[in-house]
Every structure is written in structure tokens, then in C-alpha cells.
GROMACS .gro file of C-alpha atoms in nm:
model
  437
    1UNK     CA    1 -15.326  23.499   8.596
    2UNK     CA    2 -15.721  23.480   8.620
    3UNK     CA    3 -15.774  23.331   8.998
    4UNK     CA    4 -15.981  23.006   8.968
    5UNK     CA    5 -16.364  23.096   9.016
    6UNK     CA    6 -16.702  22.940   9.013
    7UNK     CA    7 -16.692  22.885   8.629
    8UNK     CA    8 -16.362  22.597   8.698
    9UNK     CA    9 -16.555  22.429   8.999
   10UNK     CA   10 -16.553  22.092   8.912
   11UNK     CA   11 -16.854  21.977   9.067
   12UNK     CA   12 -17.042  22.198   8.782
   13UNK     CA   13 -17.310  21.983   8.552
   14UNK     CA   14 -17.476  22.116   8.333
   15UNK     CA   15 -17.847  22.074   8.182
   16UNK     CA   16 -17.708  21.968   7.823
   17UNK     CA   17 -17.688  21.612   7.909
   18UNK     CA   18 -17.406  21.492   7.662
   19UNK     CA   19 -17.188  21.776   7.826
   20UNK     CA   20 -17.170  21.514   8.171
   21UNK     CA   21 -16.973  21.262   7.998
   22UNK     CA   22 -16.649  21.199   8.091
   23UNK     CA   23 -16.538  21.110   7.786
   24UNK     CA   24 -16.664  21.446   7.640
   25UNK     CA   25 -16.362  21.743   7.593
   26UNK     CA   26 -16.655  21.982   7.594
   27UNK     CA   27 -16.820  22.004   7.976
   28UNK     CA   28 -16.922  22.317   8.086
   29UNK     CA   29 -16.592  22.402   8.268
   30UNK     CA   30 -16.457  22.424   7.900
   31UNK     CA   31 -16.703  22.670   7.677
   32UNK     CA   32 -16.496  22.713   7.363
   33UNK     CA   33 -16.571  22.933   7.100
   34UNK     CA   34 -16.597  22.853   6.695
   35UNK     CA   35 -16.812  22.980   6.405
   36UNK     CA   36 -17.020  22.727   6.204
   37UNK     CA   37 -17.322  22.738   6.041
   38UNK     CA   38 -17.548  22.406   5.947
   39UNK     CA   39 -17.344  22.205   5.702
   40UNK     CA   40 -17.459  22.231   5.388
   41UNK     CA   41 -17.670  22.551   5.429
   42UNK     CA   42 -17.685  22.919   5.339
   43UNK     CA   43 -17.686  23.045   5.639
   44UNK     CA   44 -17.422  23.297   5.785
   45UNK     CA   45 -17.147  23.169   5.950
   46UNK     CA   46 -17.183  23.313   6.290
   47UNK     CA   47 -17.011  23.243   6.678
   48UNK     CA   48 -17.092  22.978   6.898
   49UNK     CA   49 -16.974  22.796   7.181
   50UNK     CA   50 -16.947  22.406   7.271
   51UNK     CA   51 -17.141  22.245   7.564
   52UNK     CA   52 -17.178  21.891   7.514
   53UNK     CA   53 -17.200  21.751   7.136
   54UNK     CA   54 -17.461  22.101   7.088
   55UNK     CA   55 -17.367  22.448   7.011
   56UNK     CA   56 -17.520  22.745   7.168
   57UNK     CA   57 -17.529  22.987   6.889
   58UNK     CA   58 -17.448  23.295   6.976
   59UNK     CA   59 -17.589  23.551   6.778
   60UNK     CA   60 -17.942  23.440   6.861
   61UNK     CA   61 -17.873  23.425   7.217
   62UNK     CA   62 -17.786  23.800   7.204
   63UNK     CA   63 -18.156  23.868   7.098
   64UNK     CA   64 -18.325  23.713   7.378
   65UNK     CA   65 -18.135  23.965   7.576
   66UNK     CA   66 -18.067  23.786   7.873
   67UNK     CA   67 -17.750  23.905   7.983
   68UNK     CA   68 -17.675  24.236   8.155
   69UNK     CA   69 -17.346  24.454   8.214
   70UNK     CA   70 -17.055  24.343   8.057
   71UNK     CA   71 -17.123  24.008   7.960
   72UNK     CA   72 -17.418  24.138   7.731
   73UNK     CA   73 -17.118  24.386   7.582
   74UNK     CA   74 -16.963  24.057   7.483
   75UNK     CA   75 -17.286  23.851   7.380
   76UNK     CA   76 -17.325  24.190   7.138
   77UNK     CA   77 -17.011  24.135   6.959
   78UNK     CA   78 -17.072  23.785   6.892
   79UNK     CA   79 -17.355  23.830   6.631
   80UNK     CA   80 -17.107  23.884   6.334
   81UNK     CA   81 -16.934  23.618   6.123
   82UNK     CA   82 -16.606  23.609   6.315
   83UNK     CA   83 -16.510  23.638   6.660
   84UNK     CA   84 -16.270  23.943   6.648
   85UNK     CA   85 -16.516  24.187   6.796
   86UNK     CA   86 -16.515  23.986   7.116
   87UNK     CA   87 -16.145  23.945   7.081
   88UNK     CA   88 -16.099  24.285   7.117
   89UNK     CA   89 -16.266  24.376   7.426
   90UNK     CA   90 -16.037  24.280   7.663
   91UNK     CA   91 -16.052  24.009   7.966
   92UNK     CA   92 -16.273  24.145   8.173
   93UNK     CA   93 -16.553  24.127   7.877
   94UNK     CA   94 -16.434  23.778   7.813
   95UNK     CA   95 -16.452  23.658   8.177
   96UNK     CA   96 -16.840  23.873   8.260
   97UNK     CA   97 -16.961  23.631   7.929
   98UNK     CA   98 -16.775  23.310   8.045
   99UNK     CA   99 -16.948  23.369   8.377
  100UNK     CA  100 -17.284  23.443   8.236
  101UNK     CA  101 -17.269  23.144   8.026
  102UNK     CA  102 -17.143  22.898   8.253
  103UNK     CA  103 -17.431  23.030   8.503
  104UNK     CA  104 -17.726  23.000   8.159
  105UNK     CA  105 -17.594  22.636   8.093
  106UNK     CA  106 -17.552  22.478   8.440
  107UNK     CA  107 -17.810  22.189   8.586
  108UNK     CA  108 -18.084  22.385   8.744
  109UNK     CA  109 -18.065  22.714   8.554
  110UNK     CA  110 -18.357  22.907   8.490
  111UNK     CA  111 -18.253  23.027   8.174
  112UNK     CA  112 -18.257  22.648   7.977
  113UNK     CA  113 -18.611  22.680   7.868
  114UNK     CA  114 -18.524  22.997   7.679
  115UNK     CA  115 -18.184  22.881   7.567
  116UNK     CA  116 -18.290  22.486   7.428
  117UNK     CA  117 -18.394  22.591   7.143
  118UNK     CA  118 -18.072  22.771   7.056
  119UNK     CA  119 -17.887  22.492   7.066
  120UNK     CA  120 -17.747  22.329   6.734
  121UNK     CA  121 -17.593  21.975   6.684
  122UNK     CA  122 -17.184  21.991   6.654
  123UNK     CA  123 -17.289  21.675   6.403
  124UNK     CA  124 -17.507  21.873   6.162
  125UNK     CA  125 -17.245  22.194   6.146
  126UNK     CA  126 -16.989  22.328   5.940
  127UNK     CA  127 -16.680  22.508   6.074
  128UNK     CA  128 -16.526  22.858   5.912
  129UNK     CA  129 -16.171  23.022   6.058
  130UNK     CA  130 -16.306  23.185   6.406
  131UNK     CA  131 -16.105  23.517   6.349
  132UNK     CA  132 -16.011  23.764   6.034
  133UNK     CA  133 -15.642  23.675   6.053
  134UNK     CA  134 -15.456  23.995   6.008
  135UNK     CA  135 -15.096  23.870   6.094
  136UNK     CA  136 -14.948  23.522   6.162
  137UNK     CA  137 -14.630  23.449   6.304
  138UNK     CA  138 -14.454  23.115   6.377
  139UNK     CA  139 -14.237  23.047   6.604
  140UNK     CA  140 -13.994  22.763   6.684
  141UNK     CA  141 -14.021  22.704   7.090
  142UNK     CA  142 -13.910  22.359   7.136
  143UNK     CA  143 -13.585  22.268   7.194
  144UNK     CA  144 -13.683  21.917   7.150
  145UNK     CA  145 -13.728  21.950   6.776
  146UNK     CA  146 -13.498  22.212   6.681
  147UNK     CA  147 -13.254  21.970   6.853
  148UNK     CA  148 -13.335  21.652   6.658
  149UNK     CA  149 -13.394  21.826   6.300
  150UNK     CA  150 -13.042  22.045   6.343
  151UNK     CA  151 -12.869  21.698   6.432
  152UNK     CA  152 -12.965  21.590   6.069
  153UNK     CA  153 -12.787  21.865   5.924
  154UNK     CA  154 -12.549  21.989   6.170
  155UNK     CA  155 -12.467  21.707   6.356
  156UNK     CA  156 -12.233  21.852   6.581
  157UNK     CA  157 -12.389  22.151   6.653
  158UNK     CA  158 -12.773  22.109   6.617
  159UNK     CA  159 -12.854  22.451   6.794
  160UNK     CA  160 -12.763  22.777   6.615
  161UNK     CA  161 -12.606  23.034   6.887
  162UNK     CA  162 -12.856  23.270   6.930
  163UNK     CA  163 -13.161  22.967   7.002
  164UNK     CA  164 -13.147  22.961   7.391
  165UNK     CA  165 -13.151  23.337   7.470
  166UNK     CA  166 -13.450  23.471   7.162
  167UNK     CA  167 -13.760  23.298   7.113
  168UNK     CA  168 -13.729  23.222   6.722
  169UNK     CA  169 -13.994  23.303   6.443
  170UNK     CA  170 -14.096  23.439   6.112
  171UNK     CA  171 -14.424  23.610   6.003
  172UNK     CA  172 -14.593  23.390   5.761
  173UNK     CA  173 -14.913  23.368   5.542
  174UNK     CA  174 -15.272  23.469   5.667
  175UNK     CA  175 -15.476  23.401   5.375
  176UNK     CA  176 -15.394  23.054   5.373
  177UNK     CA  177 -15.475  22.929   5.774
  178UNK     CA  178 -15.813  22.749   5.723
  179UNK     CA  179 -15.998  22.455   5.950
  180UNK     CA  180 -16.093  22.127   5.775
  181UNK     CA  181 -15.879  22.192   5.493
  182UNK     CA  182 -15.842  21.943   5.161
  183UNK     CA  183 -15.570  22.122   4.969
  184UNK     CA  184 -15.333  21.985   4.696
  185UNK     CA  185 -14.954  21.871   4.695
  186UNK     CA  186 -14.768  22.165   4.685
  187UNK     CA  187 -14.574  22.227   4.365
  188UNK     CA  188 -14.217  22.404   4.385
  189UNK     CA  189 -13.843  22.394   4.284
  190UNK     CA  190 -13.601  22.187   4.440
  191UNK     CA  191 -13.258  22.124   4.453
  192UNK     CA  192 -13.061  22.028   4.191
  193UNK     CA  193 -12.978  21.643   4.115
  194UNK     CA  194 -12.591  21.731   4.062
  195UNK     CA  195 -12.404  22.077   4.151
  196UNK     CA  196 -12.451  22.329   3.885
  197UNK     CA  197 -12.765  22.225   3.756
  198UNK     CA  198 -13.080  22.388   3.738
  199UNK     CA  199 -13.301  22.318   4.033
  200UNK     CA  200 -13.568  22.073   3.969
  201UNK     CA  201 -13.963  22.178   3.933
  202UNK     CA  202 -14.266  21.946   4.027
  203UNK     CA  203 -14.468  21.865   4.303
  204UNK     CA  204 -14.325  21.769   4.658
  205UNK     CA  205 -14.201  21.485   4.769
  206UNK     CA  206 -14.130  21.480   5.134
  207UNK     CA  207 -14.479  21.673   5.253
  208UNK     CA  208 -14.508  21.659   5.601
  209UNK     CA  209 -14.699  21.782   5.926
  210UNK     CA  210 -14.597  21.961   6.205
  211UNK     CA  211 -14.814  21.956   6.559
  212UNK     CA  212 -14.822  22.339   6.698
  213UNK     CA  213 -15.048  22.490   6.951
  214UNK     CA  214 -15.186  22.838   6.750
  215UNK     CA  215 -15.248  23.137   7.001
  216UNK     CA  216 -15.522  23.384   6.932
  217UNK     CA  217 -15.457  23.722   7.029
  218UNK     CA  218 -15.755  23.936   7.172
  219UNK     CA  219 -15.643  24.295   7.260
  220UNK     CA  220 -15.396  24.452   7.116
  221UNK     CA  221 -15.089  24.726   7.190
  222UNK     CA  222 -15.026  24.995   7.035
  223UNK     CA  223 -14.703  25.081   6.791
  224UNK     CA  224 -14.449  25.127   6.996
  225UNK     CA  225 -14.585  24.987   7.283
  226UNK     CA  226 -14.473  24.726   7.466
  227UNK     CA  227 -14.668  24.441   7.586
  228UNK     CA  228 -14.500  24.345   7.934
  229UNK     CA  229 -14.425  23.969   8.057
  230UNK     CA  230 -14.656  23.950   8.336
  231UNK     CA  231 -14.963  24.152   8.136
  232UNK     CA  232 -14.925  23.924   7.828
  233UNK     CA  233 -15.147  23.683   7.942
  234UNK     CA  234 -15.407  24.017   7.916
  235UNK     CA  235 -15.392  24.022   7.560
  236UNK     CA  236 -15.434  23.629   7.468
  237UNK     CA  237 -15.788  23.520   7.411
  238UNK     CA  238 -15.743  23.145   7.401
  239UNK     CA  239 -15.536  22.855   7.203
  240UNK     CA  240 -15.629  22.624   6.887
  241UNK     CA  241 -15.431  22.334   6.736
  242UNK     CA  242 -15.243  22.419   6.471
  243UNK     CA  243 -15.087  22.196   6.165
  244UNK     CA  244 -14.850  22.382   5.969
  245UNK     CA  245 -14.781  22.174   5.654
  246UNK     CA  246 -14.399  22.158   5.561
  247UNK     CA  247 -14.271  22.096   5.210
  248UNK     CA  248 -13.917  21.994   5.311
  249UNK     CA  249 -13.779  21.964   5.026
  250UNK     CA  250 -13.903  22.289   4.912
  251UNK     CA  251 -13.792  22.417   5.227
  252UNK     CA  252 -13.447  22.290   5.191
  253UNK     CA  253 -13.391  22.460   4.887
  254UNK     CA  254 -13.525  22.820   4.908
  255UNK     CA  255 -13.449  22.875   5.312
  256UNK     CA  256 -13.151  23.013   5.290
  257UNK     CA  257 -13.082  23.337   5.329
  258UNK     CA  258 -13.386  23.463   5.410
  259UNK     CA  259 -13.647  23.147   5.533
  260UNK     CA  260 -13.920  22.947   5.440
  261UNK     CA  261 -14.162  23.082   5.180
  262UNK     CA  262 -14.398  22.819   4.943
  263UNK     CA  263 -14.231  22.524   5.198
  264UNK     CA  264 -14.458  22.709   5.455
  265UNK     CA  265 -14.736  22.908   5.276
  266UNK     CA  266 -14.936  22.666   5.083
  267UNK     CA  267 -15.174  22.569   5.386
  268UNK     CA  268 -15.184  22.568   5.739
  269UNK     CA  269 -15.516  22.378   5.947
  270UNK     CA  270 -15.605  22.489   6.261
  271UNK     CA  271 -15.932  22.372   6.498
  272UNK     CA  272 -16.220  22.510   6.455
  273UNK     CA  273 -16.248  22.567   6.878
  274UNK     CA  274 -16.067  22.816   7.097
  275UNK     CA  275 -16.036  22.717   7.369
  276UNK     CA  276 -15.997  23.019   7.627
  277UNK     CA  277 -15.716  23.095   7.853
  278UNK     CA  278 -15.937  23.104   8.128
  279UNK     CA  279 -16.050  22.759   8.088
  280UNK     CA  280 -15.685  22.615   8.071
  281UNK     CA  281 -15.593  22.843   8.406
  282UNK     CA  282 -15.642  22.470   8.617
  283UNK     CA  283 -15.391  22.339   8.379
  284UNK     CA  284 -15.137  22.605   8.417
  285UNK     CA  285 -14.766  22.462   8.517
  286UNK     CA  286 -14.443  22.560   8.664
  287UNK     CA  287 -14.242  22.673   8.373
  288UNK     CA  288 -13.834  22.571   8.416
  289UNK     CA  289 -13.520  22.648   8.237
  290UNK     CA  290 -13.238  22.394   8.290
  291UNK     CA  291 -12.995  22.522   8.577
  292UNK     CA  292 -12.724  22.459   8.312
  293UNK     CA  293 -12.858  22.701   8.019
  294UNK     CA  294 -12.827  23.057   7.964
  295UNK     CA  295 -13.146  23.229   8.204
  296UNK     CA  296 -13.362  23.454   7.997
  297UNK     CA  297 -13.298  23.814   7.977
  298UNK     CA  298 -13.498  23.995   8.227
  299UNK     CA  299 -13.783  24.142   7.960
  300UNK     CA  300 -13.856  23.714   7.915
  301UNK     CA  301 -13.838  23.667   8.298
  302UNK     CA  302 -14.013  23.717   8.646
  303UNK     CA  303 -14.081  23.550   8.927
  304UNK     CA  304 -14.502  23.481   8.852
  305UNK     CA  305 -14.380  23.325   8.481
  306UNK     CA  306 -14.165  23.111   8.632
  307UNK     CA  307 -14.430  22.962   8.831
  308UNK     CA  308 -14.732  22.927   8.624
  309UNK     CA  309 -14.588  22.991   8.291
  310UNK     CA  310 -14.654  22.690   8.111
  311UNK     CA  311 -14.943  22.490   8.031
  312UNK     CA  312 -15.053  22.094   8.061
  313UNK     CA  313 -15.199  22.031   7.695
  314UNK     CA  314 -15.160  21.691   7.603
  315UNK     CA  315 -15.151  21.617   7.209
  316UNK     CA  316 -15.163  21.348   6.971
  317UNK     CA  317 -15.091  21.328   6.605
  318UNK     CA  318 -15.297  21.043   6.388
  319UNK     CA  319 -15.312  20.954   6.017
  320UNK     CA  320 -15.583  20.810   5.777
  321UNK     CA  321 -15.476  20.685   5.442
  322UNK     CA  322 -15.723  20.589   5.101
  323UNK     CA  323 -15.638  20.276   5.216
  324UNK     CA  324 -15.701  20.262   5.574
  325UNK     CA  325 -16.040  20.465   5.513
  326UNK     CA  326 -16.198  20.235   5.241
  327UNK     CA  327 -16.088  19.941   5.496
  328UNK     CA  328 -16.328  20.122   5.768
  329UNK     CA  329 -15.974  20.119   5.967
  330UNK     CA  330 -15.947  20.356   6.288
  331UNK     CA  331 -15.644  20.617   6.247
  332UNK     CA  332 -15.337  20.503   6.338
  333UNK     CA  333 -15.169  20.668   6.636
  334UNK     CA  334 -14.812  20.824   6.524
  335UNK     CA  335 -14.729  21.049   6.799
  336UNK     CA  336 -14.786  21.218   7.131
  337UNK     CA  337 -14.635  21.503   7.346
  338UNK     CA  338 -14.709  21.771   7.582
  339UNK     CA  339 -14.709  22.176   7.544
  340UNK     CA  340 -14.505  22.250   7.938
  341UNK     CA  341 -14.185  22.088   7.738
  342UNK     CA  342 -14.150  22.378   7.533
  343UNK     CA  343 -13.830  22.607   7.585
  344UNK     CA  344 -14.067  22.881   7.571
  345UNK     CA  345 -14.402  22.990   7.701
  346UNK     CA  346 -14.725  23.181   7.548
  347UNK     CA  347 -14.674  23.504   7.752
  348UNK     CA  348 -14.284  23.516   7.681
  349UNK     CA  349 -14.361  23.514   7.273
  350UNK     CA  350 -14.603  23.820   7.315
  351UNK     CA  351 -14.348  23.980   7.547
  352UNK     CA  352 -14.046  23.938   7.279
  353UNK     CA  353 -14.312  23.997   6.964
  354UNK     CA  354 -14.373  24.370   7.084
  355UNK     CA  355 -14.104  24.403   7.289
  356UNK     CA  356 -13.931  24.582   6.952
  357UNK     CA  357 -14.285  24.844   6.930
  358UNK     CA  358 -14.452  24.556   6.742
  359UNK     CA  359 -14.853  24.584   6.741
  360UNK     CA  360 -15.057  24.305   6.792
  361UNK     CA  361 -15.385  24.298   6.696
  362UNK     CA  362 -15.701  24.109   6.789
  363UNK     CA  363 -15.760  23.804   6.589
  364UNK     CA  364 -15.339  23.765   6.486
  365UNK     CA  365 -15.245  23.407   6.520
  366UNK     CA  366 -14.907  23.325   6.693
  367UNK     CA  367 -14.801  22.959   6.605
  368UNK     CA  368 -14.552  22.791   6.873
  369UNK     CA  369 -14.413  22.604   6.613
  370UNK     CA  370 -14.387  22.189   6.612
  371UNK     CA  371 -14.355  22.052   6.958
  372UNK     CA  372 -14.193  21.730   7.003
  373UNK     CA  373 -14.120  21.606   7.366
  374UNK     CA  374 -13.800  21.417   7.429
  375UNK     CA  375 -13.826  21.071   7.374
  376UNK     CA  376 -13.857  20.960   7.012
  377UNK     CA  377 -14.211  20.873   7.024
  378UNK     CA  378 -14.313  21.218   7.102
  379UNK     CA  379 -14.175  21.347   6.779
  380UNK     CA  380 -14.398  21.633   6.614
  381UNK     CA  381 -14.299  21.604   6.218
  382UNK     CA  382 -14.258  21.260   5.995
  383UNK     CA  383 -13.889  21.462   5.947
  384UNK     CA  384 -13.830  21.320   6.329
  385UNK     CA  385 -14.001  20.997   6.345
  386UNK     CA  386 -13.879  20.877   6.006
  387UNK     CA  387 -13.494  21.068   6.029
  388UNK     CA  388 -13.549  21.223   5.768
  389UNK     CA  389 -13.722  20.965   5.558
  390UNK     CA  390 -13.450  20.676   5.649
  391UNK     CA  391 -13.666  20.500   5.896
  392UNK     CA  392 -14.036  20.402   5.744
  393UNK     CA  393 -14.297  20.391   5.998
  394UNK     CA  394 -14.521  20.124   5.966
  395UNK     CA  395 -14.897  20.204   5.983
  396UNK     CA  396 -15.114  19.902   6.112
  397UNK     CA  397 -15.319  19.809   5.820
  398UNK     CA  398 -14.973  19.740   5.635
  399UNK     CA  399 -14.890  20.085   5.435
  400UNK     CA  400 -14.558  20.221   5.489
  401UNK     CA  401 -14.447  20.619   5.516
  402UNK     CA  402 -14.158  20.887   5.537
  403UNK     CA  403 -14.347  21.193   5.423
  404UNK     CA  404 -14.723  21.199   5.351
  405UNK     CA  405 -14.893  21.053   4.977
  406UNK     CA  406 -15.227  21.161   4.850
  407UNK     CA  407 -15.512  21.128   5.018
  408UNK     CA  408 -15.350  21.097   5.359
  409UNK     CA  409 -15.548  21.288   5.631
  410UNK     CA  410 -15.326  21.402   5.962
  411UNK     CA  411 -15.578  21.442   6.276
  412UNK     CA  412 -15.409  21.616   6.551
  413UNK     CA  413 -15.593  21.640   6.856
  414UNK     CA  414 -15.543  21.805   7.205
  415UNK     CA  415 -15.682  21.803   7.564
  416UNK     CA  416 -15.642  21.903   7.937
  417UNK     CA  417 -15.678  21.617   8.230
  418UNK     CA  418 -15.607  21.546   8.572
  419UNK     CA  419 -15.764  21.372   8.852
  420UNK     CA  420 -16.091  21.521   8.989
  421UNK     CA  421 -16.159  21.785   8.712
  422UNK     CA  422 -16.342  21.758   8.357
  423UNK     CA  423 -16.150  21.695   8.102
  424UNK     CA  424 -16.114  22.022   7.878
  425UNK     CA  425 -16.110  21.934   7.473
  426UNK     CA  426 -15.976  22.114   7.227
  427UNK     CA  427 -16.156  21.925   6.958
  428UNK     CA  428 -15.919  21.834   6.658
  429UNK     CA  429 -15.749  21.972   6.346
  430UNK     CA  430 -15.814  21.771   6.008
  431UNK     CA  431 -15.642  21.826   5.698
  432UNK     CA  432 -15.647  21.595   5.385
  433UNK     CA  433 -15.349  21.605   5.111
  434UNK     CA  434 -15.539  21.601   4.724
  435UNK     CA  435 -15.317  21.553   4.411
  436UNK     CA  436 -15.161  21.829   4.306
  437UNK     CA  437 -15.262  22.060   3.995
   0.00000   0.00000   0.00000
């Protein structure tokens, strides 16, 4: 755990005026980090970090030399086009820049004449991925969901055996994690209309969403080398949403014996902000296992997880449609839930990843996989809210859905709040279905 300092006092106000909003997710307690570029521009993508509705960039802060020690180490690895550099210096390097920064862009600071005209409008920019994604693995944390979709297909036993003693996941596709992606219908086989047929081949049918948190990994281990419980926390730079597309019917073809492939590989939008673990350490929670359920084995347990392993990050899942968009219609809300239900927490998925000799390395992206909460309106896929396409869910405007048509856009967006402090924004994650080819 980092102990609360002088960066989370919530008095702080900054000189960026818009950052002193209430209403903004981006106050200077927060300081997330993306890399844009002006929209529409030549310019190289490069890091930057939210105060406000502005953008300090980065890599032109690092040539006014401002900073000293450690946090201008950091500042120097933030003038390429991705933020592994920075990733991979460790917390202490992470914490000296947060510090500097949060001192540059405070009310009062000497430093805002210099730093003004660095500043770029979140309006006016475009977003890239903030890390090279080496590896990405997704996991399947809440017990919530695994619950309700194993009750459509095993209805008396809904949980496989081995889900309350291993965190479950797969490694999945890098290339195709993006942030304000428009990507077409996915196009697969599927099963066959009558046993003993040929499976079927066209586009799918029953596309849905799934509402994940994505972890960013900063430093790494090495192979063979594992990454303990209560130093895991050491080698996480910060979270992002995550939607991880899901061609179910795809998916219910091809998963078995070996998983999800194209159901899963086809896209997968994340937010352009990372929002660091240092900024959520207010938000931190007491993380609980039901007296009733098997306790985890002692490599996924100690006494300092138990009581600040989780993490209070709100979520909510909208949807545009052609329809609702040409009609200048708001999105329509379709769920909410909250990351401290999971079954599992961030630093006991780094703690089982390497626990086998597994190396991480800075910029992987660990997905927690969908998290519903557990009432039904805190569902995390269409696959819940609709049972499995059964139950339509009507959207205000007067469309119906099950699983998501053409030109439907899923927003899913996230935040931190509770009385007396900022509210900490993760910004959101956009994605847009197209036809397919």
C-alpha cells in the first residue's frame, strides 16, 4: 500500500480552473495518464496527463527541465509515443513524478506560467493505446456473472469445481486492444441448425459487451520469479476500463475444449486514461470472502489483502443506437455495478499469474473479466440482462435489444466518490459496431 500523502489531500485546487469542478473526474488528486496527439494532425502521439478538460503534454514538459531527482527520471521517459518506459521504472519513479506534478499544477504554484502553455484541450485531441501491449490475459473474477451465465447452461450447477479456490483466465489477443474503436460484426462459424450438420458461417448474431476493469502492469518479474501477494501492488501501474466484445454464438461453438478464440479476439476497447494506483489508494476497501466458501490458499492470502484488497470503482454501461443518435437522444443507461464485489482482487491475479515462474512485463494488460454485482440490474453483458436473449430490454426512444445491431455504440464509464474527496474519473471506453465485411 502507498500511505496517503500530500498529492490525495483533498483540500488541493489547482490553477487549471475546469479541474475545480465537482462534476469533473479529472481534479488534481486524479492525474491520469494517456497518449493523444491533436485530432486530426500529424503530430506524434506522445504522453500526457489530465487536469481539468486540458492535457499537460508531457514530452514538452520534460524540455523545460523543471523537475529534479527521480521525478525528472520519469518526466524523461515520457517523451516517446507510449507510456511503457515510465511503466517500467518502478513506484518510487511513479510516485517522485505524481508528486512533482501535483506540486507544478496546484493553485499558487510557481511553475504555471511556464507550464500554461503546455497545456492542450482534451476536446481538440485524439487518443492512441497508452502502452505497447506485449501480453493480455483475461480473467473471470466475479462470481456474480460466472454465476448467472453458468445457470443458463448448467442450471444446477452454475460454478465449475475448481472456480472458488483459482482465479480463472486465458491469455488472449494484443494486437487487437484499441481505444475509440469502430470495428465490424465479427464473422465466424456457428453451430449447426440440426445434429450432424455442418456448422453454419456468417456474421454474428448475438454480439455483445462485457464491462471489465483492464490492469496495466508497470514492472515486471523475472522467469521464474514469483511476484508475492503483498508486493503485487509494486508491479501495477494503474487501471483502465475495459470492453471485451463477446461473439456468443461464436463462442458457444468453438469453446470447447480448449476456449474462446474469434468469440474473443476480434476487438477489445479500453480508455484512453490510466488512472494510477496511487490515485485510487483513498478508494481502497476491505476485501471479504464469504465465511461459508472455501478460504484462499495461503499464496492468494494475508492479513494486509484482506484489509485493503479491493477497490471502490463505480461503473456504468450505456448504449447509443443510429436511431437514438440521429434523434439527438442521450444514451440510455443499461447497467451499473461496483469493482469490491469481485471474488477476486488486482494483487491476488498478479500473485496467481507468476506464481507458476510467469513473467510479467511492463505495459501487459490483465483484464478482470465482466463484473456484474448481484442484483439483476447490475448485470455486466446483454447475455445477463436479456437471459440470454429471452428478455428484450427496452431502450427509451422505443428500440428493442438482446445482443447489439449495427451501429450501436456501448459507453462504459467508471469513477471513484465519497463524501469530502474529489471525485476521481476514469474517463470512458467507446466502441461502435460497423457492418460486417
Amino acid at each position: 500500500m502507498t500511505t496517503l500523502n500530500e498529492t490525495h489531500d483533498a483540500a488541493l485546487t489547482s490553477w487549471v480552473a475546469s479541474a475545480n469542478d465537482a462534476a469533473t473526474g479529472f481534479p488534481v488528486q486524479n492525474l491520469p495518464y494517456a497518449v493523444f496527439r491533436r485530432r486530426g494532425s500529424q503530430e506524434a502521439f506522445r504522453p500526457g496527463v489530465a487536469i481539468g478538460d486540458r492535457i499537460v503534454d508531457l514530452s514538452a514538459l520534460a524540455g523545460l527541465n523543471l523537475f529534479e531527482g527521480q521525478a525528472a527520471e520519469a518526466l524523461a521517459a515520457c517523451t516517446g509515443d507510449s507510456l511503457n518506459a515510465l511503466m517500467a521504472l518502478g513506484r518510487a519513479h511513479w510516485s517522485a513524478l505524481r508528486l512533482a506534478l501535483s506540486r507544478a499544477l496546484r493553485a499558487g504554484s510557481p511553475l504555471q506560467a511556464r507550464i500554461e502553455p503546455l497545456l492542450a484541450a482534451q476536446a481538440d485531441a485524439e487518443y492512441t493505446t497508452p502502452a505497447r501491449i506485449g501480453d493480455y490475459t483475461d480473467f473471470y473474477i466475479s462470481l456474480h456473472h460466472a454465476t448467472a451465465v453458468g445457470k443458463q447452461f448448467r442450471p444446477d450447477n452454475p460454478l465449475l469445481p475448481n472456480y472458488k479456490w483459482v482465479p480463472i483466465g486465458y491469455h488472449g489477443r494484443a494486437s487487437s486492444v484499441g481505444v475509440e474503436q469502430r470495428f465490424p460484426r465479427p464473422v465466424g462459424q456457428t453451430r449447426p441448425a440440426a445434429e450432424g450438420e455442418a456448422p453454419q458461417f456468417g456474421p454474428c448474431k448475438r454480439l455483445d459487451y462485457e464491462l471489465e476493469l483492464g490492469v496495466f502492469v508497470g514492472q515486471g518479474n523475472a522467469q521464474g520469479d514469483r511476484i508475492a501477494l503483498d508486493r503485487a501492488d509494486d508491479h501495477v501501474f494503474g487501471l483502465c476500463i475495459l470492453n471485451d466484445w463477446s461473439a456468443r454464438d461464436i463462442q458457444a461453438w468453438e469453446y470447447q475444449p480448449l476456449g474462446p478464440f474469434l468469440a474473443k479476439n476480434f476487438a477489445s476497447t479500453i480508455s484512453p486514461w490510466i488512472v494510477t494506483l496511487e490515485a485510487l489508494e483513498p478508494f481502497r476497501a476491505a476485501w471479504t470472502r464469504p465465511a461459508g466458501d472455501p478460504q484462499p490458499l495461503p499464496y492468494l492470502s494475508s492479513d494486509t489483502n484482506r484489509a485493503q484488497g479491493a477497490y471502490d470503482v463505480q461503473m456504468e454501461v450505456l448504449l447509443a443506437t443510429e436511431t437514438s443518435r440521429a434523434a439527438s437522444h442521450p444514451p440510455a443507461h443499461l447497467s451499473a455495478s461496483n469493482f469490491r464485489d469481485a471474488y477476486w482482487n488486482i494483487a491476488q491475479l498478479i500473485a496467481h499469474h507468476t506464481v507458476n515462474g510467469c513473467n510479467l512485463q511492463p505495459g501487459d494488460l490483465l483484464g478482470t473479466g465482466t463484473l456484474s454485482g448481484p442484483e439483476p440490474d447490475q448485470a455486466g453483458s446483454l447475455l445477463e440482462l436479456t437471459q440470454g436473449g429471452k428478455t428484450p430490454i427496452n431502450l427509451p426512444w422505443g428500440e428493442q435489444r438482446t445482443f447489439l445491431q449495427d451501429g450501436d455504440q456501448v459507453i462504459i464509464r467508471a469513477h471513484c466518490q465519497k463524501p469530502g474527496y474529489p471525485r476521481i474519473g476514469f474517463g470512458e471506453s467507446s466502441g461502435t459496431v460497423l457492418p460486417a465485411r
